[in-house]
Coordinates of C-alpha atoms in Angstrom, one line a residue:
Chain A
X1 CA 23.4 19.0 16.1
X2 CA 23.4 15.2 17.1
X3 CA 24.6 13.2 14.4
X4 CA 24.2 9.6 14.8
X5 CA 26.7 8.3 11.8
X6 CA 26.6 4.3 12.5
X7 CA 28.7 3.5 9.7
X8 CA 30.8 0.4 9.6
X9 CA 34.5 1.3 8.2
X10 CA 35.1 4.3 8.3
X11 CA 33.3 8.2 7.7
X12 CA 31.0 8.8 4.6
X13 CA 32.5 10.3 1.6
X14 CA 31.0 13.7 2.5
X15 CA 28.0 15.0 0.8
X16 CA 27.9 18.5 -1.0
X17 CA 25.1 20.4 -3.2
X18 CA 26.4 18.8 -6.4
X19 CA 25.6 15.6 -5.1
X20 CA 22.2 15.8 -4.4
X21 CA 21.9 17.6 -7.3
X22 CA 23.2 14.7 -9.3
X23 CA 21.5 12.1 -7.7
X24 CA 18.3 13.7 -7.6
X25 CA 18.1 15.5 -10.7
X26 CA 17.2 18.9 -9.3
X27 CA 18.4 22.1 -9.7
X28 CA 18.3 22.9 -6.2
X29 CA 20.6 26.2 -7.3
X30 CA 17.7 27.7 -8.6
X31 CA 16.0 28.4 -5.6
X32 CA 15.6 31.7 -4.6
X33 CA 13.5 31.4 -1.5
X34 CA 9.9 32.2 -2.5
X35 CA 8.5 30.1 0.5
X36 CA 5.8 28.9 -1.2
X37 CA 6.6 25.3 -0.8
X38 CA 6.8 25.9 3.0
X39 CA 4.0 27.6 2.9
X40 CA 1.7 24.9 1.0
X41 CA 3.3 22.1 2.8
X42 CA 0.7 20.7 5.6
X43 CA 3.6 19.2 7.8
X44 CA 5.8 22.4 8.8
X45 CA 3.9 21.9 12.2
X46 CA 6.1 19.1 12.8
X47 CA 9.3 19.5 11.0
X48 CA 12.6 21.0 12.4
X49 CA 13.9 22.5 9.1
X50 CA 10.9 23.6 7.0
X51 CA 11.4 22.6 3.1
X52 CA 12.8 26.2 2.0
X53 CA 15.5 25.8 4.6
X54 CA 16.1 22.3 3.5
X55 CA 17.1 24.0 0.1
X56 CA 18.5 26.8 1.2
X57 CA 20.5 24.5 3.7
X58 CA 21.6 22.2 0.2
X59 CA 22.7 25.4 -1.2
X60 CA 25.2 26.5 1.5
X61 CA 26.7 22.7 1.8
X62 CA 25.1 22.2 5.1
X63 CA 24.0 18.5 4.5
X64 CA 24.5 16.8 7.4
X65 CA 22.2 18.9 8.8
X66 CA 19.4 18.1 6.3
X67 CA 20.2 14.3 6.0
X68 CA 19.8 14.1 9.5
X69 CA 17.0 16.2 10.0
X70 CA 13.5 14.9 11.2
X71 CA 12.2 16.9 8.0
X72 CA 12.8 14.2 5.5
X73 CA 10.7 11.6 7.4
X74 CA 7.5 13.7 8.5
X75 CA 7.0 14.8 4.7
X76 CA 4.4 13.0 3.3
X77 CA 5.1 13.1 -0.1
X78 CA 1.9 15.1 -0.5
X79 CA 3.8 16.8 -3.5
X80 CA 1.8 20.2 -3.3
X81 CA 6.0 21.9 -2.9
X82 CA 6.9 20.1 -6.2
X83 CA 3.7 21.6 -7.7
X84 CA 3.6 24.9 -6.5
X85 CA 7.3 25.8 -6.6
X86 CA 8.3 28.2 -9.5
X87 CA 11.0 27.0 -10.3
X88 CA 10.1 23.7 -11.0
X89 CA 12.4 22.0 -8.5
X90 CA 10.6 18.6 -7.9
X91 CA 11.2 19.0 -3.9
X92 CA 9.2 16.1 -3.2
X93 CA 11.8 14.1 -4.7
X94 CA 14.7 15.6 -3.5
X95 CA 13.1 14.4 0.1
X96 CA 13.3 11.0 -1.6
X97 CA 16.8 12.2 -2.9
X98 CA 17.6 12.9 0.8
X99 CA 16.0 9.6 2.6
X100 CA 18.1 7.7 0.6
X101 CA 21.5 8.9 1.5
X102 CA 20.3 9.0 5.1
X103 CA 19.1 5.5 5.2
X104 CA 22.2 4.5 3.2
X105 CA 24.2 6.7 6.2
X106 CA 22.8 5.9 9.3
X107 CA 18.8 7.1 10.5
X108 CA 18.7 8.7 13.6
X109 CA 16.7 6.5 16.4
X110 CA 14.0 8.8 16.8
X111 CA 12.7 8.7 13.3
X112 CA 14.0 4.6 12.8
X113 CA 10.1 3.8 12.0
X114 CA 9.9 5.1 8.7
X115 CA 13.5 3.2 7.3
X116 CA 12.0 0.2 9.2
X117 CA 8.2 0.3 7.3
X118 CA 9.9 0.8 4.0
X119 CA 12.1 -1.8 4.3
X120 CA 9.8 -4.6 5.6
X121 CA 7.3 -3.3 2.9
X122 CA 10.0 -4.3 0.3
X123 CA 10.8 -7.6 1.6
X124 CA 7.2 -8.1 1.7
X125 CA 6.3 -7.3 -2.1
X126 CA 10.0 -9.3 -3.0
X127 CA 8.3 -12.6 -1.3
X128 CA 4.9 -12.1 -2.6
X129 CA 4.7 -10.1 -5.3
X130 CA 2.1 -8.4 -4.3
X131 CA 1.8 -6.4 -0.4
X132 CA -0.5 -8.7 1.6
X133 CA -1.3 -5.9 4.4
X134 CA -2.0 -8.4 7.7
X135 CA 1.6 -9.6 7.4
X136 CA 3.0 -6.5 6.2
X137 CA 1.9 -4.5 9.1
X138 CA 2.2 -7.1 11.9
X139 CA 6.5 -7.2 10.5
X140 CA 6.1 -3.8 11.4
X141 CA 5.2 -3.4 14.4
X142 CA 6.8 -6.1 15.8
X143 CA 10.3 -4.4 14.1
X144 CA 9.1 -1.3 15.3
X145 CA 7.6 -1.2 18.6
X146 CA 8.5 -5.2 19.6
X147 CA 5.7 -7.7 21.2
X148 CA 3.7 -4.2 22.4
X149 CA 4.0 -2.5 19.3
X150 CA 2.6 -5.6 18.0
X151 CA -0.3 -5.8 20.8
X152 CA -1.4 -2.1 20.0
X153 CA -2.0 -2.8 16.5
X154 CA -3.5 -5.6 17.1
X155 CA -7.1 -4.8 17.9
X156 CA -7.1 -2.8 14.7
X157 CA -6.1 -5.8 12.8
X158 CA -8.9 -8.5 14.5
X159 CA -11.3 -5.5 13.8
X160 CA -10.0 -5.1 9.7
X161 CA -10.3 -9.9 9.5
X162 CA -13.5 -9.6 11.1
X163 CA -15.2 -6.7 8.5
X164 CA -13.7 -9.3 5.8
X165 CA -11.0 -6.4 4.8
X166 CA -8.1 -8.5 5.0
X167 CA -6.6 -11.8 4.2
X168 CA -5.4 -13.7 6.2
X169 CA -3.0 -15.8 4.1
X170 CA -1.3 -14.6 1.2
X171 CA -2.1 -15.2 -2.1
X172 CA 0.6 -17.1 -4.0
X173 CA 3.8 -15.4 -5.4
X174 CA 3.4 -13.2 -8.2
X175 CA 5.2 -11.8 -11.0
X176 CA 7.6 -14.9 -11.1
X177 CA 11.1 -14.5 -11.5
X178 CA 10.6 -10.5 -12.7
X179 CA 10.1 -9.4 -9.7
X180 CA 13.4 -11.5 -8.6
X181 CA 15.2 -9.8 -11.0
X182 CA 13.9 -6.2 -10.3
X183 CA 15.4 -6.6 -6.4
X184 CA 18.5 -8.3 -7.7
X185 CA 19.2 -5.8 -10.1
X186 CA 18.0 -2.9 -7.3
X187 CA 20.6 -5.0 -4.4
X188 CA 23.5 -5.3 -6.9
X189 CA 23.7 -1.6 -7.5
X190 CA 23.9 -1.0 -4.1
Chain B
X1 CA -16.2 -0.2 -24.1
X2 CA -13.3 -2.5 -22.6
X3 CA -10.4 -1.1 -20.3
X4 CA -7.5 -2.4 -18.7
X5 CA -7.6 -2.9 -15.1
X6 CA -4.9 -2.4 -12.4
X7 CA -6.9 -2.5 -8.6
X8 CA -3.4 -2.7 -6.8
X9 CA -2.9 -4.3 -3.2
X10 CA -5.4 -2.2 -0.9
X11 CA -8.0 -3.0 -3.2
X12 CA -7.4 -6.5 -2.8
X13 CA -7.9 -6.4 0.9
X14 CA -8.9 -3.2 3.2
X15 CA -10.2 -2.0 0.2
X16 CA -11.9 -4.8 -1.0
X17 CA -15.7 -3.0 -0.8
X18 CA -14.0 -0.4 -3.5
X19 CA -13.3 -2.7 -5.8
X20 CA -16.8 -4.6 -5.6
X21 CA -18.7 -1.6 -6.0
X22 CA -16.5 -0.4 -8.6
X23 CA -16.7 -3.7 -10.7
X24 CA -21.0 -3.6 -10.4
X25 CA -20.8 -0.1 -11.4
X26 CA -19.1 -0.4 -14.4
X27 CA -21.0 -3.2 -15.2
X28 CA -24.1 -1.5 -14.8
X29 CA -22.5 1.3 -16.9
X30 CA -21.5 -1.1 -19.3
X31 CA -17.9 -0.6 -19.0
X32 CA -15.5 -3.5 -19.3
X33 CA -12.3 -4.3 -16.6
X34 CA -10.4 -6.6 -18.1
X35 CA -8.0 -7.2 -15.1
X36 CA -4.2 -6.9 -15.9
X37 CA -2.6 -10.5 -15.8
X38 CA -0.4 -11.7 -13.0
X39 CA -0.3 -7.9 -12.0
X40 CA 2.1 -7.1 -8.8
X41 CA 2.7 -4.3 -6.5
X42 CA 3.6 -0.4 -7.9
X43 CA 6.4 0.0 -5.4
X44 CA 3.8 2.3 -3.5
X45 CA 5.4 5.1 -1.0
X46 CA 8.4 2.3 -0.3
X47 CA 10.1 1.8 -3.4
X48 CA 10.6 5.8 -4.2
X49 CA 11.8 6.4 -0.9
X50 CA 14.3 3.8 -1.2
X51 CA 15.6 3.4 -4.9
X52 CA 14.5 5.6 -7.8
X53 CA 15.0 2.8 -10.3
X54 CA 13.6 0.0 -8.5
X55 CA 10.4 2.7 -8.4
X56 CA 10.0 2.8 -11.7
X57 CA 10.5 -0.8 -12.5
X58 CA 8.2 -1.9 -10.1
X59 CA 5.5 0.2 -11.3
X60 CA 6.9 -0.2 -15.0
X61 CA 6.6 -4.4 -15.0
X62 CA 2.3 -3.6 -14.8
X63 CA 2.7 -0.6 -17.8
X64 CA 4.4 -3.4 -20.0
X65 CA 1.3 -6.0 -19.6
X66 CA -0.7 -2.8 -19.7
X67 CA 1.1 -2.4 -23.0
X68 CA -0.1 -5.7 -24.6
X69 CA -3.4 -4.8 -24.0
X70 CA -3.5 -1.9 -25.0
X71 CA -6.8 -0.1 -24.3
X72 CA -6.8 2.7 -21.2
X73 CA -5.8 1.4 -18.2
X74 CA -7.6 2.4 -14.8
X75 CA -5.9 2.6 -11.5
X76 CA -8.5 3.5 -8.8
X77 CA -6.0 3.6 -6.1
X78 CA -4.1 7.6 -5.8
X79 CA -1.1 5.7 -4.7
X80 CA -1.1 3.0 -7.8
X81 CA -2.2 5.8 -10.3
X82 CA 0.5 8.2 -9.3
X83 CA 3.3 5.5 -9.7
X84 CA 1.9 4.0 -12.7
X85 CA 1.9 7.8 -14.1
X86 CA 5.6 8.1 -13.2
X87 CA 7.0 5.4 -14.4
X88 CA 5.4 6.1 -17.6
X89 CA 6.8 9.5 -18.0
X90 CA 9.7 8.2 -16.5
X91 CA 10.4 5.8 -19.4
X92 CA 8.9 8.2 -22.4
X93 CA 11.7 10.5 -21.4
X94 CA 14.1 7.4 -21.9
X95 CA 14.9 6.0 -18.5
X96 CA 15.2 2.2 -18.0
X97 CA 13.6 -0.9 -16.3
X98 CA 15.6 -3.1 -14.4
X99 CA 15.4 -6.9 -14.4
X100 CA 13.0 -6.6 -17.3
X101 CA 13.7 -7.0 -20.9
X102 CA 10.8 -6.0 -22.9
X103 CA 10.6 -2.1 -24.4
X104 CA 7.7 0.1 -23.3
X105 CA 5.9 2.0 -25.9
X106 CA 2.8 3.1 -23.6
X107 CA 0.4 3.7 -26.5
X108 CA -2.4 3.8 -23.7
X109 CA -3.7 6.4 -20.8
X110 CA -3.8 5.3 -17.4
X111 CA -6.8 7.2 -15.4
X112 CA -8.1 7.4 -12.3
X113 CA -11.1 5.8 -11.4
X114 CA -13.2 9.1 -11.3
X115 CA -11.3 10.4 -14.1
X116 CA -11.7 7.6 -16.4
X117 CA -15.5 7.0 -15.3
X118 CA -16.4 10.7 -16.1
X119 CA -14.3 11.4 -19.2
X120 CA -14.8 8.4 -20.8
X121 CA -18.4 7.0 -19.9
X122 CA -19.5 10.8 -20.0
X123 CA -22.5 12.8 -18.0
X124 CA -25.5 11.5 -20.3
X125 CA -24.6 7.8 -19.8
X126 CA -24.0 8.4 -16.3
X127 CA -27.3 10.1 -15.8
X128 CA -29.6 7.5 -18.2
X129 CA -29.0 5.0 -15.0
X130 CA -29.7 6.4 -12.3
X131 CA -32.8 4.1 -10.4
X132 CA -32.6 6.2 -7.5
X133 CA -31.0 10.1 -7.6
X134 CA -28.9 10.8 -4.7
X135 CA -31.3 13.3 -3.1
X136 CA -31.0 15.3 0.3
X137 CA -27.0 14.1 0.4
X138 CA -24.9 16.7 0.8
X139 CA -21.0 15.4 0.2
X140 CA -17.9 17.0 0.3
X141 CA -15.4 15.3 -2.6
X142 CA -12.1 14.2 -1.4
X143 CA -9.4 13.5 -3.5
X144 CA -6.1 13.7 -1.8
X145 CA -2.8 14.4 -3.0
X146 CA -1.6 11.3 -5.4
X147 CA -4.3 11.6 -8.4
X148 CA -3.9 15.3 -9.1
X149 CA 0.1 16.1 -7.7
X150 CA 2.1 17.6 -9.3
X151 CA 0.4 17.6 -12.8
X152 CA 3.8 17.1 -14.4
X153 CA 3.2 13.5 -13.6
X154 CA -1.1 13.2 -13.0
X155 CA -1.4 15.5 -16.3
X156 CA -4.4 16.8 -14.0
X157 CA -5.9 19.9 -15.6
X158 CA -6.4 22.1 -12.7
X159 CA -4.3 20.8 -9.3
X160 CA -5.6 22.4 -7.2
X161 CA -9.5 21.6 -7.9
X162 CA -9.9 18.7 -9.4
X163 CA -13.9 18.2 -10.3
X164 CA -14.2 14.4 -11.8
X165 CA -16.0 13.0 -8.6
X166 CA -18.0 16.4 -8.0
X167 CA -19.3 16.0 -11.5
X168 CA -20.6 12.6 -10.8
X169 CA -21.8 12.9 -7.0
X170 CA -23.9 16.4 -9.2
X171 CA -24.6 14.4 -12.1
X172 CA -26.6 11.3 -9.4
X173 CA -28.4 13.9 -7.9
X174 CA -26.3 15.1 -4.8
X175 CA -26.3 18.5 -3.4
X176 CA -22.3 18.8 -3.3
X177 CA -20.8 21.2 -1.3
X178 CA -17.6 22.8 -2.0
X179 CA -14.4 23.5 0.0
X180 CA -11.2 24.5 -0.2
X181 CA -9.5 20.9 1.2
X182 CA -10.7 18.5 -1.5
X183 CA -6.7 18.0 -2.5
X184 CA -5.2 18.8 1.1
X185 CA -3.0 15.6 2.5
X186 CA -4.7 12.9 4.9
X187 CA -1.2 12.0 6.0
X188 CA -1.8 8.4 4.5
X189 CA 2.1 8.5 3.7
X190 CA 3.2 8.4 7.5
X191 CA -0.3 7.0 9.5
X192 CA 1.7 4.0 10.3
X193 CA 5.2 5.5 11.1
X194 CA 3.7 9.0 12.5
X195 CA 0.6 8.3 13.6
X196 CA 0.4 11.5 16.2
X197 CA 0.6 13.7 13.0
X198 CA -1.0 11.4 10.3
X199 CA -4.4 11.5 12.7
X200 CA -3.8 15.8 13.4
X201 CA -3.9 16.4 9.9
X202 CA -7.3 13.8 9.7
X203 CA -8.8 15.9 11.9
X204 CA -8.4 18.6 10.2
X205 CA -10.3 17.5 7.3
X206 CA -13.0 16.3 9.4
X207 CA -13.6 19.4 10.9
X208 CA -13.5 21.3 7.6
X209 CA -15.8 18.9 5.8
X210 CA -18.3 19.4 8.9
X211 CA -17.5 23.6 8.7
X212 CA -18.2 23.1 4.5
X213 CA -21.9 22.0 6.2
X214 CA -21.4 18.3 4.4
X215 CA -23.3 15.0 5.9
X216 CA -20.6 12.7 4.7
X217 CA -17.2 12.6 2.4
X218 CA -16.7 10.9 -0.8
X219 CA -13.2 9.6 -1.4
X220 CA -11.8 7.8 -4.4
X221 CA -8.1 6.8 -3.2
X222 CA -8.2 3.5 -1.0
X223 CA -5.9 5.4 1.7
X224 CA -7.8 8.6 1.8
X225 CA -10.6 6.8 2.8
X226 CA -9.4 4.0 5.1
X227 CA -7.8 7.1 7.0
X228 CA -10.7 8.8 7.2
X229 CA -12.9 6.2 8.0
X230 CA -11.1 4.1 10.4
X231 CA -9.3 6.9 12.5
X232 CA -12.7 8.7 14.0
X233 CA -13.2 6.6 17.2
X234 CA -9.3 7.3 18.0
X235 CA -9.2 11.1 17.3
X236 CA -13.0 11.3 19.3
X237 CA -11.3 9.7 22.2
X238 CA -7.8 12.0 22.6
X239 CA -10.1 15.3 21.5
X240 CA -12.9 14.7 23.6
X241 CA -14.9 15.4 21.0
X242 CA -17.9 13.6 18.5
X243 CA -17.0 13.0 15.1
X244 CA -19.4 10.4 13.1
X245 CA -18.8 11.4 9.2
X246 CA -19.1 8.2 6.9
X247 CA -16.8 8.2 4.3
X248 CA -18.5 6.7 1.2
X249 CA -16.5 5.3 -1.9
X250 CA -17.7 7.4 -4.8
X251 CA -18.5 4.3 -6.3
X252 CA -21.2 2.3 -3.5
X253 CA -23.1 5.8 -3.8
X254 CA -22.7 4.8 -7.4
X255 CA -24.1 1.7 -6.6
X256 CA -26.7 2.8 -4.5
X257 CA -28.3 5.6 -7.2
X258 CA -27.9 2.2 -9.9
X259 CA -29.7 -0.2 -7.5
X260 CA -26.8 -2.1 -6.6
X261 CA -28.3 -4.5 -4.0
X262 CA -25.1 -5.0 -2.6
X263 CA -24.5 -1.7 -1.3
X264 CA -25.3 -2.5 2.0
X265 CA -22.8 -4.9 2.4
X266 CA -20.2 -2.7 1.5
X267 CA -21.0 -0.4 4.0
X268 CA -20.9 -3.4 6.7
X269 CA -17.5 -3.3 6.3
X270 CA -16.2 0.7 7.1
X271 CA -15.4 1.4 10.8
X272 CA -17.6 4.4 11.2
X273 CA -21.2 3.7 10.9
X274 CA -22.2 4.0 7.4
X275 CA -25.8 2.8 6.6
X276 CA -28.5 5.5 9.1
X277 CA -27.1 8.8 7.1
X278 CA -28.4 6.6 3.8
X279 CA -31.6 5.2 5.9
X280 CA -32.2 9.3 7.0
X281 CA -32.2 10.2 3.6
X282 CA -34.6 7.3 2.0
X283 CA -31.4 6.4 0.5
X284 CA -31.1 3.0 1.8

């Protein structure tokens, strides 16, 4: 399986079952392969590993596999595995669990998108305070597809100013220094 | 009766005609949004992905003005109201903000728009209203993943059928039609990273709402119905095939059985043609 680590310094300390269990908060042990989660979840169509395996994968200590699978970026977050599983594994956020230590490890280029949207969503609520959607979106596609990425959304966004759905300009900054604080605190965890 | 008010950052822009026709509802229904101060973003699909703690602080700065207020709080966004919901359990079972001092004691509900409208206006009220009943409509409810999943968090009664916005669309008069994809995902999450797959799984919702034998779909999440709404010309051109659903708010058909005068306007402002189901149906 291609790996793409792009790590400054050095190899990761290597992830095992106990560690997403400890940093998600799951008993991902507990699974004993019911399937229902994969067989709620509406995105299997498009995923390489389907959620079961991703646990069953956790379980055996094959993590590379799952941090670097395309799996963790086409869920949704819809949450029906989380409700439906019996054993009350929260699988939805073990995803999060598992985006995290990929983003924090290197994101394949094929799914660099969804790392890029979350991260220029952030930086837009951290100036603003609130997400003002024309700038948010235009960040993105620019950082995601460059000066034609921008172009095809484009017409979408003219069509969203002229129905009077967006704003042009921000509103001022909100939340005052709280919100600086939260994304301090949040950056010197890390 | 007063509530506290959290519309959250689609309603402040792409969703602005939800929030309008929300506000002249309840003030028709005599229900009272008292806006939460200097409110800022939940965190949405970004912050959860990225840090659990900066999640629940996000989302927990708006439960702490919530908390001075203290009267139930409405989120009509799925997104918001999911959030909102986990921070608050989050920090009832003793987790922490960061970058905020204050304690949270979350002596208050936070409900969905539908959910709050229903349960705490009630049927009778909802009914004694009505100018004009919603006759000859026949909508399929939508409600997405984020106000019902998983009811650990939403406290949702019944997951996988939620009723709030039937009950009202019955209650104005509608003929509503039932299906089994009322809580199935839009793929709002990924529309912008995975489009390809985001507008597959739209599809797929438009074509069971048509199967269900519905004239139009009534959505109460901001996402849901942007998705919905705005995605039809696109998926018509790569299928080949017609789709003109309108995708109506809950509340502007609210509005519209309430003699809103403003409903019109509203409906200026979805991408797929809204107004000459409503004009068919003497509704407009």
């Amino acid at each position: 399986m291609a790996v793409n680590k792009r790590l400054k310094g050095g190899s990761p300390a290597p992830v095992t079952r106990q560690t997403i269990e400890n940093l998600s908060g799951e008993q991902i042990s507990t699974c004993y392969q019911c399937e229902k989660c994969s067989n709620g979840c509406p995105m299997t169509f498009a995923m390489d590993i389907a959620p079961h395996q991703v646990l069953h994968a956790i379980q055996l200590g094959l993590t590379d596999e799952v941090i670097n699978s395309d799996t963790i970026w086409v869920c949704a977050s819809c949450e029906t595995c989380t409700t439906r599983c019996p054993n009350q594994i929260d699988i939805a956020h073990v995803m999060d669990t598992l985006r995290q230590l990929s983003t924090q490890r290197g994101v394949k280029a094929s799914q660099r998108k969804s790392p890029i949207f979350h991260k220029v969503f952030l930086s837009n609520v951290k100036k603003l305070g609130r997400m003002h959607e024309l700038s948010m979106v235009a960040e993105f596609a620019l950082k995601a597809g460059g000066i034609r990425g921008l172009l095809k959304q484009s017409g979408f966004g003219l069509k969203m100013l002229s129905k009077g759905k967006m704003k042009l300009i921000p509103e001022r900054f909100r939340g005052g220094k709280e919100i600086d604080n939260i994304f301090r605190e949040a950056e010197n965890k890390k | 009766m007063k509530v506290s008010y959290y519309p959250g950052c689609s309603l402040d822009g792409t969703a602005i005609e939800y929030n309008k026709s929300l506000q002249s509802t309840a003030r028709c229904l005599g229900l009272e949004l008292q806006e939460l101060p200097d409110w800022t973003c939940c965190g949405a699909s970004s912050a959860h992905v990225t840090d659990d703690k900066l999640a629940v602080s996000l989302a927990g700065r708006n439960l702490l003005i919530a908390d001075k207020m203290g009267m139930d709080l409405m989120v009509p966004c799925a997104a918001c109201f999911h959030r909102l919901k986990s921070a608050d359990k989050a920090l009832k079972a003793g987790g922490s903000l960061q970058g905020l001092e204050q304690k949270y004691q979350g002596h208050f509900k936070i409900k969905s728009g539908a959910d709050l409208i229903w349960e705490n206006i009630g049927e009778r009220a909802l009914a004694a209203k009505i100018k004009k009943p919603l006759a000859g409509l026949h909508p399929v409810c939508y409600y997405g993943c984020l106000t019902v999943r998983p009811p650990k968090i939403t406290d949702a009664p019944d997951p996988e059928n939620p009723m709030a916005m039937d009950e009202i669309m019955r209650t104005l008069g509608a003929e509503v039609k039932n299906w089994s994809f009322k809580a199935d995902c839009c793929g709002g999450n990924i529309m912008l990273t995975h489009p390809e797959l985001a507008k597959k799984m739209v599809k797929k919702l438009l074509d069971m709402a048509l199967e269900a034998g519905a004239d139009c779909i009534v959505a109460g999440c901001p996402l849901c119905q942007s998705n919905l709404d705005t995605r039809q010309r696109e998926i018509m051109d790569e299928n080949g095939q017609p789709y003109h659903i309108p995708v109506y708010y809950f509340t502007e058909l609210m509005g519209l059985a309430y003699g809103d005068p403003q409903v019109e306007n509203y409906l200026n402002k979805h991408f797929t043609e809204a107004k000459t189901l409503l004009k068919q149906k003497d509704l407009l």
